[in-house]
PDB file of C-alpha atoms in Angstrom:
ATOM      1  CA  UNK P   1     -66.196 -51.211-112.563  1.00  0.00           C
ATOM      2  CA  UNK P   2     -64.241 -53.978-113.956  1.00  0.00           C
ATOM      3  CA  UNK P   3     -63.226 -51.671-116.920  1.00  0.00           C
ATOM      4  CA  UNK P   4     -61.742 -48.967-114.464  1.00  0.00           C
ATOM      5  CA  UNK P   5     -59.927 -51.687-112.312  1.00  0.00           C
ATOM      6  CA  UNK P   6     -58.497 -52.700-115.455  1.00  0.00           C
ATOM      7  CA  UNK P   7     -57.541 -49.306-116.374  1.00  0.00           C
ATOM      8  CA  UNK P   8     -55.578 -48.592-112.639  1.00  0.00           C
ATOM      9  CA  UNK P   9     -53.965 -52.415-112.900  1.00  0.00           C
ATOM     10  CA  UNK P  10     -52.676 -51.521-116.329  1.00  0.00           C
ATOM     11  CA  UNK P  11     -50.960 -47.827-115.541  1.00  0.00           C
ATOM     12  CA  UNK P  12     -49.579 -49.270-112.928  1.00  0.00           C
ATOM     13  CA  UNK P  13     -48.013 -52.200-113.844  1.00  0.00           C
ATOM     14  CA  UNK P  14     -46.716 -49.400-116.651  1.00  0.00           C
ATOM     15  CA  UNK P  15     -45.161 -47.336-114.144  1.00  0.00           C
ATOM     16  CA  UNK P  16     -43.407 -50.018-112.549  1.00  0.00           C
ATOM     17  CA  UNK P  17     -42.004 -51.074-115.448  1.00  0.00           C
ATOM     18  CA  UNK P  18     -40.866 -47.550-116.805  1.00  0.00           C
ATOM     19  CA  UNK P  19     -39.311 -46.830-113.011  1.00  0.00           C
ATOM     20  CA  UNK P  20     -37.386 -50.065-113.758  1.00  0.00           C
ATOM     21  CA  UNK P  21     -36.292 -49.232-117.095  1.00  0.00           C
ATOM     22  CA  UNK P  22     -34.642 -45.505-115.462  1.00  0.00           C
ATOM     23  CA  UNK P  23     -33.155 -47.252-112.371  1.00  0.00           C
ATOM     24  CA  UNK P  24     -31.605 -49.373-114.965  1.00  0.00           C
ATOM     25  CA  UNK P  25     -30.434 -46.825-117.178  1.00  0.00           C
ATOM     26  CA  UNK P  26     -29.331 -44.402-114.996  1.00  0.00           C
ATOM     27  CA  UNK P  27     -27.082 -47.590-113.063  1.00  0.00           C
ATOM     28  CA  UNK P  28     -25.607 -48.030-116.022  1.00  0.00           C
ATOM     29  CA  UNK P  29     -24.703 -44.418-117.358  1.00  0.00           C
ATOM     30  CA  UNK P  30     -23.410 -43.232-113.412  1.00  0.00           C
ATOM     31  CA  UNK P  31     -21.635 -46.783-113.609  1.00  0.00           C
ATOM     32  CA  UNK P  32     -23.182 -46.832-109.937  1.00  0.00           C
ATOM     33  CA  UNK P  33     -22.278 -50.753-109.488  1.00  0.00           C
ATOM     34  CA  UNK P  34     -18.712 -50.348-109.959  1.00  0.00           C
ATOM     35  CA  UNK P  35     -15.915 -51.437-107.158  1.00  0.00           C
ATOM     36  CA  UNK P  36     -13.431 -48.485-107.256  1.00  0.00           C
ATOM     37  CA  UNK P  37     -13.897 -44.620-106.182  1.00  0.00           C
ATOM     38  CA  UNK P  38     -14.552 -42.415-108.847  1.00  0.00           C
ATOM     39  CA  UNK P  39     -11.281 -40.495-109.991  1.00  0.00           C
ATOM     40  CA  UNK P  40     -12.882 -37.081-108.773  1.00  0.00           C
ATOM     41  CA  UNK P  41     -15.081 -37.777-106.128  1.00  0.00           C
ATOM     42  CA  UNK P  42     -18.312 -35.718-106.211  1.00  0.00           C
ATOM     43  CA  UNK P  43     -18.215 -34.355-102.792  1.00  0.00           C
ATOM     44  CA  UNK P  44     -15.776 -34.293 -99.691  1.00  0.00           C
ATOM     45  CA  UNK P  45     -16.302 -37.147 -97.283  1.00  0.00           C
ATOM     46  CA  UNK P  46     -15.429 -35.938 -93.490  1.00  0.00           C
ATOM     47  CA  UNK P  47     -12.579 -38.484 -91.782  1.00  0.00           C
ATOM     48  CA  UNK P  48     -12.151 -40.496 -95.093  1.00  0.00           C
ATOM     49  CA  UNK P  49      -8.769 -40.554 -96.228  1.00  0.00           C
ATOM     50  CA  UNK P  50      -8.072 -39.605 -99.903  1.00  0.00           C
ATOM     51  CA  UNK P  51      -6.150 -42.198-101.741  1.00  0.00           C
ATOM     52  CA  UNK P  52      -3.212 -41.673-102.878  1.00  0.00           C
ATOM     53  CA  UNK P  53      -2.447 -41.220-106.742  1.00  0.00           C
ATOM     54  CA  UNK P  54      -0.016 -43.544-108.680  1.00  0.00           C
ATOM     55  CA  UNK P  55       2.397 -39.993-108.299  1.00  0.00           C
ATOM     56  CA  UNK P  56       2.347 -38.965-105.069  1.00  0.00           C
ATOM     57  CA  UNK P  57       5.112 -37.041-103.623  1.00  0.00           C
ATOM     58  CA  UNK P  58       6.231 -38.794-100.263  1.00  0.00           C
ATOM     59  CA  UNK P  59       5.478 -37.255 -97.023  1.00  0.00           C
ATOM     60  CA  UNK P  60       8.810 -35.010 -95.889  1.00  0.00           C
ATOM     61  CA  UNK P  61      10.318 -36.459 -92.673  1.00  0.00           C
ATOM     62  CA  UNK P  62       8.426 -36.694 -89.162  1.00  0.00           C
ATOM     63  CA  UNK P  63      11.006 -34.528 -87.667  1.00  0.00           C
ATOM     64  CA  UNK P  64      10.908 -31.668 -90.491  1.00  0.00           C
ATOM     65  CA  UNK P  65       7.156 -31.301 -90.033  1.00  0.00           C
ATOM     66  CA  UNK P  66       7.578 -31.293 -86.636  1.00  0.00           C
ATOM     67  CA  UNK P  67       9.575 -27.852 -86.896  1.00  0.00           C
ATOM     68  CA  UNK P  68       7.099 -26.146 -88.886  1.00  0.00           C
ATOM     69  CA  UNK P  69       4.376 -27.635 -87.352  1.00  0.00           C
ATOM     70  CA  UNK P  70       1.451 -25.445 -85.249  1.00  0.00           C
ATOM     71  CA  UNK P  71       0.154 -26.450 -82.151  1.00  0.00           C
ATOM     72  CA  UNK P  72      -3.334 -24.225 -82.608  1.00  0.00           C
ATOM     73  CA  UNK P  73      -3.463 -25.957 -85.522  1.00  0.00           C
ATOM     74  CA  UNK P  74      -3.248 -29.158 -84.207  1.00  0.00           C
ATOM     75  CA  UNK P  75      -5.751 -28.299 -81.571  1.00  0.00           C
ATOM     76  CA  UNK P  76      -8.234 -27.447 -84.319  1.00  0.00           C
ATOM     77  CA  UNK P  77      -7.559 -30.644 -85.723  1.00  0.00           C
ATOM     78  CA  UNK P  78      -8.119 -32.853 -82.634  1.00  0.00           C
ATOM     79  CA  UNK P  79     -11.626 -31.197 -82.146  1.00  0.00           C
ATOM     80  CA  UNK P  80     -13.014 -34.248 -84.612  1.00  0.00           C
ATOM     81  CA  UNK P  81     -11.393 -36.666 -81.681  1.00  0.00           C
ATOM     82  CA  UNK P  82     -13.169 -35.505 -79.115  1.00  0.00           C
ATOM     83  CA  UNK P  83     -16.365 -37.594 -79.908  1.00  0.00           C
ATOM     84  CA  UNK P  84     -14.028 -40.349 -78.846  1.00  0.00           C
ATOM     85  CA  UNK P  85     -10.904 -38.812 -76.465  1.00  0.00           C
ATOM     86  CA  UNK P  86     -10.501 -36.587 -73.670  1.00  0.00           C
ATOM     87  CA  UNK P  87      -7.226 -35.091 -73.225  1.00  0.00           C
ATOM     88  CA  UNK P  88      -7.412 -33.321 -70.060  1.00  0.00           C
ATOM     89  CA  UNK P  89      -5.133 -34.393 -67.137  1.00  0.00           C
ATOM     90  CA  UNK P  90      -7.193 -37.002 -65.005  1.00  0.00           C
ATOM     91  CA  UNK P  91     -10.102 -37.239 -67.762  1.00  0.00           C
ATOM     92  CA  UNK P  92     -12.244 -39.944 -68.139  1.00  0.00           C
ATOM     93  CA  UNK P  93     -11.639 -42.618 -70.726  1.00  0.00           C
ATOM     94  CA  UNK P  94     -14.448 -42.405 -73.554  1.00  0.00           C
ATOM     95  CA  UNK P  95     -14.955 -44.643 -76.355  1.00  0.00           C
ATOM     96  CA  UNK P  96     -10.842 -44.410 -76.266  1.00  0.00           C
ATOM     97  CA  UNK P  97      -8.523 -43.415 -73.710  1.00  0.00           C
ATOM     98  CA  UNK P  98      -7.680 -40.397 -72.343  1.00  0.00           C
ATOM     99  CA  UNK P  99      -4.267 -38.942 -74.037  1.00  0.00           C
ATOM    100  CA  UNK P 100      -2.995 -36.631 -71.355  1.00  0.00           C
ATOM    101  CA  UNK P 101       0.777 -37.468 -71.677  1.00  0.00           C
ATOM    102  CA  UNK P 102       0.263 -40.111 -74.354  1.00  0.00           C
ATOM    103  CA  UNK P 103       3.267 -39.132 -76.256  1.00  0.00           C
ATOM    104  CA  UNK P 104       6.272 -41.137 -75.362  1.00  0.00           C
ATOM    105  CA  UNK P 105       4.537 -43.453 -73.432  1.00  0.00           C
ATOM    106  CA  UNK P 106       4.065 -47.292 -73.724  1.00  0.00           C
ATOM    107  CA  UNK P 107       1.133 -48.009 -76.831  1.00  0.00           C
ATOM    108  CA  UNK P 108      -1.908 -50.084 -75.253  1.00  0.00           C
ATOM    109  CA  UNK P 109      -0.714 -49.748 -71.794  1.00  0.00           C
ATOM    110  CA  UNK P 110      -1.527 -47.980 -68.364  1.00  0.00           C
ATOM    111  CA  UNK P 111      -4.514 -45.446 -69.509  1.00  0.00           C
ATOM    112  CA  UNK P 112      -7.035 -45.853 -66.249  1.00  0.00           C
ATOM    113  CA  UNK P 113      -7.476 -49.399 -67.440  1.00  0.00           C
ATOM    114  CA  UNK P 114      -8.781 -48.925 -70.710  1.00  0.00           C
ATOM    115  CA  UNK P 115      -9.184 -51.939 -72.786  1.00  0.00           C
ATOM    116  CA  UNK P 116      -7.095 -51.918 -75.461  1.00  0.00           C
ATOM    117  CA  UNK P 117      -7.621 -54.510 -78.368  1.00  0.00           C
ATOM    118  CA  UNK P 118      -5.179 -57.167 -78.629  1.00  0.00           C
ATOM    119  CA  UNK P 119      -4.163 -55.942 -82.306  1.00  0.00           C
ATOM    120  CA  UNK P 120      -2.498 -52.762 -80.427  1.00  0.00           C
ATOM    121  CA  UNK P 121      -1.190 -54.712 -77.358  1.00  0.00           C
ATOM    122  CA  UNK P 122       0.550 -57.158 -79.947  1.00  0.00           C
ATOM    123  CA  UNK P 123       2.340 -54.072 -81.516  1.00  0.00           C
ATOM    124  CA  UNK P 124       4.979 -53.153 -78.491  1.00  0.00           C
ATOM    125  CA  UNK P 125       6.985 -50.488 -78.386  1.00  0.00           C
ATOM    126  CA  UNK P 126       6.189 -46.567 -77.573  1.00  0.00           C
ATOM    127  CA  UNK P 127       4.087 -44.025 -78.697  1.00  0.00           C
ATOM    128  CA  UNK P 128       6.866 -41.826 -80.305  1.00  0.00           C
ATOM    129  CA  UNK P 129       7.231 -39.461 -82.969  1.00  0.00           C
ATOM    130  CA  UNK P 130       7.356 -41.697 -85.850  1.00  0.00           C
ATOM    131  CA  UNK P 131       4.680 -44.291 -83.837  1.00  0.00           C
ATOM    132  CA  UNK P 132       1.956 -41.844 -84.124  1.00  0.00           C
ATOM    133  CA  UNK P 133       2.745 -40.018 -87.223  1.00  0.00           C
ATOM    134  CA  UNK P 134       1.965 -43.688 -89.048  1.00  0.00           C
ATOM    135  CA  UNK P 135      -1.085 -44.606 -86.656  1.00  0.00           C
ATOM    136  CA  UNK P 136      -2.977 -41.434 -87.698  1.00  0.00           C
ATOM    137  CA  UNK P 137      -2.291 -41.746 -90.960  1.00  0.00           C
ATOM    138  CA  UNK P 138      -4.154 -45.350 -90.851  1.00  0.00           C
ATOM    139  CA  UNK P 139      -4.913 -47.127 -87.636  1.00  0.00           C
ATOM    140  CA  UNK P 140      -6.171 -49.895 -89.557  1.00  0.00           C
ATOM    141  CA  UNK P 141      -3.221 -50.547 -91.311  1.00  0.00           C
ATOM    142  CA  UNK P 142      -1.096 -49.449 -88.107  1.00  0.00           C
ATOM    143  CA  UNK P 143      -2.681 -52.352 -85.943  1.00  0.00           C
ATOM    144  CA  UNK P 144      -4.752 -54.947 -88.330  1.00  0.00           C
ATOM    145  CA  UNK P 145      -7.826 -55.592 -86.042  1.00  0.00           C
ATOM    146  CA  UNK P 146      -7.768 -52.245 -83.556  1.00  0.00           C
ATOM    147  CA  UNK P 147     -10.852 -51.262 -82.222  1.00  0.00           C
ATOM    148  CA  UNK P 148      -9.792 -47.778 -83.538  1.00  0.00           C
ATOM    149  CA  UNK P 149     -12.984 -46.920 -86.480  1.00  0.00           C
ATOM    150  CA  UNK P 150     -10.988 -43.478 -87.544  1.00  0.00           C
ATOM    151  CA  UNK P 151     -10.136 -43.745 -91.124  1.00  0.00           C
ATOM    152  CA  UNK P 152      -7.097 -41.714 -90.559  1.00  0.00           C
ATOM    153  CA  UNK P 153      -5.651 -38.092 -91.366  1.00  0.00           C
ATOM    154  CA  UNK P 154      -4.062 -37.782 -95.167  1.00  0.00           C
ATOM    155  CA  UNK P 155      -2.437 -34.925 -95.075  1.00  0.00           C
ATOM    156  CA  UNK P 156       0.983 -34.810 -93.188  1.00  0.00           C
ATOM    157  CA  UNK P 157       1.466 -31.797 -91.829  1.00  0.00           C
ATOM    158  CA  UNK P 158      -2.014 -31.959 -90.333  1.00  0.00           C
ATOM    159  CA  UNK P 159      -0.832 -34.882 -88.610  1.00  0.00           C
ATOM    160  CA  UNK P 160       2.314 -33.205 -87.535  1.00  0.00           C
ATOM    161  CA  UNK P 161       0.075 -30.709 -85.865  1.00  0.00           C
ATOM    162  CA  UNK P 162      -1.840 -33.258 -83.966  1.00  0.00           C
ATOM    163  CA  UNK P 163       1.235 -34.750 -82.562  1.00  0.00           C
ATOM    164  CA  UNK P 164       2.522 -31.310 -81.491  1.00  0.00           C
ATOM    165  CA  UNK P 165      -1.054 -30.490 -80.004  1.00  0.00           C
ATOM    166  CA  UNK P 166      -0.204 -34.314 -77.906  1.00  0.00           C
ATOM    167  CA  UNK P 167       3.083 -33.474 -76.752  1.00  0.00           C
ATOM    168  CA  UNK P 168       2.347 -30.056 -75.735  1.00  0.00           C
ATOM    169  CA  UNK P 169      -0.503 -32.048 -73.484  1.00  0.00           C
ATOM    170  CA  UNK P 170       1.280 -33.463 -70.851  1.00  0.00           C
ATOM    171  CA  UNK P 171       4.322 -35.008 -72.685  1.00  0.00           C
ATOM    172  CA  UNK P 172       6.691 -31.924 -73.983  1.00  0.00           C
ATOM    173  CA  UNK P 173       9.200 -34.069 -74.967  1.00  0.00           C
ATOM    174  CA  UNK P 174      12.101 -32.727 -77.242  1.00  0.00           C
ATOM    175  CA  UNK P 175      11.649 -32.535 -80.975  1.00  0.00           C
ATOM    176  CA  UNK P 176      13.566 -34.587 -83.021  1.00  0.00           C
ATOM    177  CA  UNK P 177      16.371 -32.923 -85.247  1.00  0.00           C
ATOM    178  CA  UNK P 178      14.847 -31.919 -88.658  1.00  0.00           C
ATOM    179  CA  UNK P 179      16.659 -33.631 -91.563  1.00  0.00           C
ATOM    180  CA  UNK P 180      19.141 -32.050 -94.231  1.00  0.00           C
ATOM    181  CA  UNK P 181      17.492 -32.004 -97.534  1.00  0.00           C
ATOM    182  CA  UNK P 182      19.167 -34.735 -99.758  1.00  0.00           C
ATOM    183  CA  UNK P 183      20.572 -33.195-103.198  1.00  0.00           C
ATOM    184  CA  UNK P 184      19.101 -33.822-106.301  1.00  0.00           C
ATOM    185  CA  UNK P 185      20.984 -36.269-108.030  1.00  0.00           C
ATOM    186  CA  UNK P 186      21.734 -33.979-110.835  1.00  0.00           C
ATOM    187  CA  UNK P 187      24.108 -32.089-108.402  1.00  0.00           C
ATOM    188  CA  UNK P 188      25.926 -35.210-107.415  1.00  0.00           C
ATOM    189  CA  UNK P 189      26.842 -35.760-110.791  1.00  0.00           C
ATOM    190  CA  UNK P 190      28.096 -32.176-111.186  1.00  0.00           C
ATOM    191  CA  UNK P 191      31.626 -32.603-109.677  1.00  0.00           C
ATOM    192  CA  UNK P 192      32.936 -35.393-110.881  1.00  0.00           C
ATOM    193  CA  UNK P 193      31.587 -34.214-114.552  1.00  0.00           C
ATOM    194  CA  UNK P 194      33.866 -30.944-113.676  1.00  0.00           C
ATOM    195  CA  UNK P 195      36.980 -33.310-112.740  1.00  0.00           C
ATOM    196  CA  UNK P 196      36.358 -35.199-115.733  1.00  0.00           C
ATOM    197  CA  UNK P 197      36.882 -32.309-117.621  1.00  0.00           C
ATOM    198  CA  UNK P 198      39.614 -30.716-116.329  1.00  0.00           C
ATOM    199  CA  UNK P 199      41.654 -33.805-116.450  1.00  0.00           C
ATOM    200  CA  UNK P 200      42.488 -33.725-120.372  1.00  0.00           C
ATOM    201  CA  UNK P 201      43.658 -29.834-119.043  1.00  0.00           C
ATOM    202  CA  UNK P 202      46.083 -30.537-116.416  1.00  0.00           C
ATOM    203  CA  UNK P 203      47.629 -33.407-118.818  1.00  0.00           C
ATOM    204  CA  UNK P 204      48.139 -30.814-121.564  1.00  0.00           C
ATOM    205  CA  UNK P 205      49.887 -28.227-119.409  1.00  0.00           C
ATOM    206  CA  UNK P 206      52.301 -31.268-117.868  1.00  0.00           C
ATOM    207  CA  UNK P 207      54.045 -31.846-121.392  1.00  0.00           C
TER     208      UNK P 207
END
């Protein structure tokens, strides 16, 4: 008896120590203890916002998404808010507030009452074009402190959809004018390179 006891004490303590030795190894070769996001992420994380890279092209103006923006679009988009919002005219608050006719009007104010947190109230101002283009991209970094959990939408046209979807909800306010592309500077350089040129030219055919 005290031979087979012996026997079961000993493979075990041998399989704790070889489970050890692979959660070890395999910590160190999947560097699973580091601080940073992998440069490819494995698999798509629902409502986490992708970081940007070191090259990132800008986001084009509010207003120029706006005019190519898509309203259906934007209502497929706001389906992941609905755990949280309503949008319906006279709906119930939820987790947030209810954003029938949000757009344009004053942030963390009026809404049936809704609590807003004091990060939002401290903010001012109104919920605009520009206002809600950089909340949904991060409400954290909007308003430091909001009671708002979403991580935010990264891609900008998606969140020029969302807006649309808003305004078209109550608010229909006017569209901002979209911007004039600027040109390159390449171009800028063009004409006075062409002057330059033609200077030596008209001083020749003076003599």
């Amino acid at each position: 008896m005290d031979d087979r006891f012996n026997t079961i004490a000993g493979w075990t303590l041998f399989g704790g120590i070889v489970a050890l030795g692979l959660s070890s190894l395999s910590g160190h070769y999947f560097l699973a203890d580091k601080d940073h996001r992998p440069e490819k992420m494995g698999y798509v994380i629902e409502g986490v916002e992708a970081e940007a890279g070191a090259g990132a092209a800008a986001a084009e103006p509010i207003a120029n998404r706006l005019a190519k923006g898509d309203v259906a679009k934007g209502e497929a988009t706001f389906a992941k808010c609905k755990a949280c919002h309503t949008i319906a005219q006279g709906g119930a608050n939820g987790i947030g507030p209810n954003l029938w006719g949000v757009v344009g009007e004053a942030q963390a104010a009026g809404r049936g009452g809704y609590a807003f947190s004091d990060a939002l109230k401290a903010k001012g101002g109104k919920w605009d074009f520009a206002s809600l283009d950089e909340w949904l991209t991060s409400p954290a970094k909007y308003a430091t402190g909001t009671k708002m959990s979403f991580a935010g939408i990264g891609d900008p046209q998606q969140r020029a959809d969302v807006i649309l979807y808003l305004n078209s909800q109550g608010s229909n306010l006017p569209l901002p004018a979209a911007e004039a592309a600027a040109a390159p500077a390449g171009d800028a350089s063009a004409p006075a390179a062409d002057a330059s040129a033609a200077a030596p030219e008209a001083s020749e055919a003076a003599k």
